[in-house]
Amino acid sequence: MAPVKISYVVSFSSQDPKYPAENLLSEDGIQPWLGCPKDHCRQLSVELQLERASLIGFVDVGNYGCAFLQIEVGRSSWPCDQPYLTLVPTVTLMTPADSKLDQNRYGVRMFKEGKD
């Protein structure tokens, strides 16, 4: 199955002006999306719109200093009060020791049904 492109960023909780959420649309994947350093927020979120409704068989995520990740999905046709469904439950991308020592900040994790 061919990858489905992300059409646009619907919303985000924070962004660094040098590394905006729109970087997630980049096909070369070189620039990260980072939270604004002034926000000091502990949790970032982004809502993305895919180019079309799709069955999601796998997700590859490039990490740039994120300790935890959770992926939720929904449909734009759903009512506003309908909660998203969890596609990938919260997973650890960096250990507390890695975070404190500023190690293993970069990598790619692949998630597919029944595995992570």
mmCIF file of C-alpha atoms in Angstrom:
data_model
loop_
_atom_site.group_PDB
_atom_site.id
_atom_site.type_symbol
_atom_site.label_atom_id
_atom_site.label_comp_id
_atom_site.label_asym_id
_atom_site.label_seq_id
_atom_site.Cartn_x
_atom_site.Cartn_y
_atom_site.Cartn_z
ATOM 1 C CA MET A 1 0.000 0.000 0.000
ATOM 2 C CA ALA A 2 1.397 3.387 -0.990
ATOM 3 C CA PRO A 3 1.923 6.026 1.696
ATOM 4 C CA VAL A 4 -0.833 8.586 2.139
ATOM 5 C CA LYS A 5 0.299 12.194 2.171
ATOM 6 C CA ILE A 6 -0.579 14.647 4.900
ATOM 7 C CA SER A 7 -2.582 17.436 3.231
ATOM 8 C CA TYR A 8 -2.268 20.094 5.901
ATOM 9 C CA VAL A 9 -1.830 20.890 9.571
ATOM 10 C CA VAL A 10 -5.283 21.469 11.107
ATOM 11 C CA SER A 11 -4.042 22.637 14.508
ATOM 12 C CA PHE A 12 -1.081 22.426 16.878
ATOM 13 C CA SER A 13 -0.424 23.234 20.520
ATOM 14 C CA SER A 14 2.900 25.061 20.088
ATOM 15 C CA GLN A 15 5.620 25.620 17.537
ATOM 16 C CA ASP A 16 9.084 27.082 17.319
ATOM 17 C CA PRO A 17 9.116 29.774 14.601
ATOM 18 C CA LYS A 18 12.253 28.147 13.167
ATOM 19 C CA TYR A 19 10.687 24.658 13.204
ATOM 20 C CA PRO A 20 6.932 25.057 12.529
ATOM 21 C CA ALA A 21 4.358 22.278 12.451
ATOM 22 C CA GLU A 22 4.199 22.645 8.659
ATOM 23 C CA ASN A 23 7.575 20.872 8.578
ATOM 24 C CA LEU A 24 5.559 17.683 9.079
ATOM 25 C CA LEU A 25 4.283 18.147 5.514
ATOM 26 C CA SER A 26 7.789 18.013 4.075
ATOM 27 C CA GLU A 27 8.370 14.969 1.918
ATOM 28 C CA ASP A 28 12.116 14.998 2.515
ATOM 29 C CA GLY A 29 11.576 14.858 6.291
ATOM 30 C CA ILE A 30 14.697 16.878 7.082
ATOM 31 C CA GLN A 31 13.205 19.617 9.284
ATOM 32 C CA PRO A 32 11.518 18.727 12.597
ATOM 33 C CA TRP A 33 8.496 20.293 14.269
ATOM 34 C CA LEU A 34 9.473 21.624 17.689
ATOM 35 C CA GLY A 35 7.545 23.361 20.433
ATOM 36 C CA CYS A 36 8.248 27.007 21.158
ATOM 37 C CA PRO A 37 11.120 27.247 23.682
ATOM 38 C CA LYS A 38 9.274 30.048 25.519
ATOM 39 C CA ASP A 39 6.203 27.852 26.136
ATOM 40 C CA HIS A 40 7.975 25.329 28.393
ATOM 41 C CA CYS A 41 5.093 22.965 27.722
ATOM 42 C CA ARG A 42 5.547 19.348 28.583
ATOM 43 C CA GLN A 43 3.114 18.042 26.004
ATOM 44 C CA LEU A 44 2.731 18.894 22.334
ATOM 45 C CA SER A 45 -0.097 17.898 20.052
ATOM 46 C CA VAL A 46 -0.779 18.283 16.369
ATOM 47 C CA GLU A 47 -3.852 17.479 14.305
ATOM 48 C CA LEU A 48 -3.134 16.496 10.711
ATOM 49 C CA GLN A 49 -5.468 16.006 7.748
ATOM 50 C CA LEU A 50 -4.637 13.175 5.346
ATOM 51 C CA GLU A 51 -5.250 13.655 1.632
ATOM 52 C CA ARG A 52 -8.040 11.056 1.714
ATOM 53 C CA ALA A 53 -9.773 8.629 4.059
ATOM 54 C CA SER A 54 -7.476 5.618 4.321
ATOM 55 C CA LEU A 55 -7.017 2.345 6.084
ATOM 56 C CA ILE A 56 -3.850 2.778 8.147
ATOM 57 C CA GLY A 57 -1.710 -0.356 8.108
ATOM 58 C CA PHE A 58 1.475 1.154 9.498
ATOM 59 C CA VAL A 59 2.966 4.445 10.679
ATOM 60 C CA ASP A 60 6.627 5.487 10.634
ATOM 61 C CA VAL A 61 7.533 8.272 13.056
ATOM 62 C CA GLY A 62 10.778 10.211 13.045
ATOM 63 C CA ASN A 63 11.751 11.261 16.565
ATOM 64 C CA TYR A 64 13.566 14.475 17.395
ATOM 65 C CA GLY A 65 13.770 14.537 21.191
ATOM 66 C CA CYS A 66 10.291 13.261 22.046
ATOM 67 C CA ALA A 67 10.092 11.016 25.103
ATOM 68 C CA PHE A 68 6.566 9.657 24.612
ATOM 69 C CA LEU A 69 4.212 9.310 21.678
ATOM 70 C CA GLN A 70 0.534 8.525 21.263
ATOM 71 C CA ILE A 71 -1.354 8.499 17.958
ATOM 72 C CA GLU A 72 -5.106 8.935 17.768
ATOM 73 C CA VAL A 73 -7.254 8.908 14.640
ATOM 74 C CA GLY A 74 -10.658 10.100 13.578
ATOM 75 C CA ARG A 75 -12.653 11.280 10.604
ATOM 76 C CA SER A 76 -13.419 14.846 9.669
ATOM 77 C CA SER A 77 -17.024 13.765 9.101
ATOM 78 C CA TRP A 78 -17.452 12.741 12.760
ATOM 79 C CA PRO A 79 -19.382 15.025 15.113
ATOM 80 C CA CYS A 80 -17.170 17.393 17.119
ATOM 81 C CA ASP A 81 -17.998 15.616 20.390
ATOM 82 C CA GLN A 82 -16.927 12.168 19.148
ATOM 83 C CA PRO A 83 -13.539 11.271 20.647
ATOM 84 C CA TYR A 84 -10.644 10.047 18.571
ATOM 85 C CA LEU A 85 -9.690 6.372 18.585
ATOM 86 C CA THR A 86 -6.233 5.307 19.774
ATOM 87 C CA LEU A 87 -4.146 3.917 16.931
ATOM 88 C CA VAL A 88 -0.850 3.739 18.860
ATOM 89 C CA PRO A 89 -1.110 3.766 22.656
ATOM 90 C CA THR A 90 1.447 5.806 24.570
ATOM 91 C CA VAL A 91 4.911 4.413 23.843
ATOM 92 C CA THR A 92 8.320 5.443 25.172
ATOM 93 C CA LEU A 93 10.719 6.799 22.572
ATOM 94 C CA MET A 94 13.390 7.914 25.056
ATOM 95 C CA THR A 95 14.168 6.589 28.509
ATOM 96 C CA PRO A 96 14.417 9.034 31.439
ATOM 97 C CA ALA A 97 18.187 8.441 31.471
ATOM 98 C CA ASP A 98 18.443 9.254 27.744
ATOM 99 C CA SER A 99 16.490 12.443 28.320
ATOM 100 C CA LYS A 100 18.649 13.564 31.253
ATOM 101 C CA LEU A 101 21.891 12.763 29.417
ATOM 102 C CA ASP A 102 20.605 14.210 26.111
ATOM 103 C CA GLN A 103 21.242 10.893 24.334
ATOM 104 C CA ASN A 104 19.359 8.916 21.682
ATOM 105 C CA ARG A 105 17.239 11.942 20.764
ATOM 106 C CA TYR A 106 16.920 11.006 17.097
ATOM 107 C CA GLY A 107 15.528 7.933 15.442
ATOM 108 C CA VAL A 108 12.645 6.373 13.574
ATOM 109 C CA ARG A 109 10.043 4.052 15.056
ATOM 110 C CA MET A 110 7.777 1.948 12.920
ATOM 111 C CA PHE A 111 4.379 0.862 14.142
ATOM 112 C CA LYS A 112 2.136 -1.697 12.485
ATOM 113 C CA GLU A 113 -0.884 -3.632 13.600
ATOM 114 C CA GLY A 114 -0.066 -5.967 16.475
ATOM 115 C CA LYS A 115 3.533 -4.716 16.779
ATOM 116 C CA ASP A 116 5.474 -1.606 17.741
#
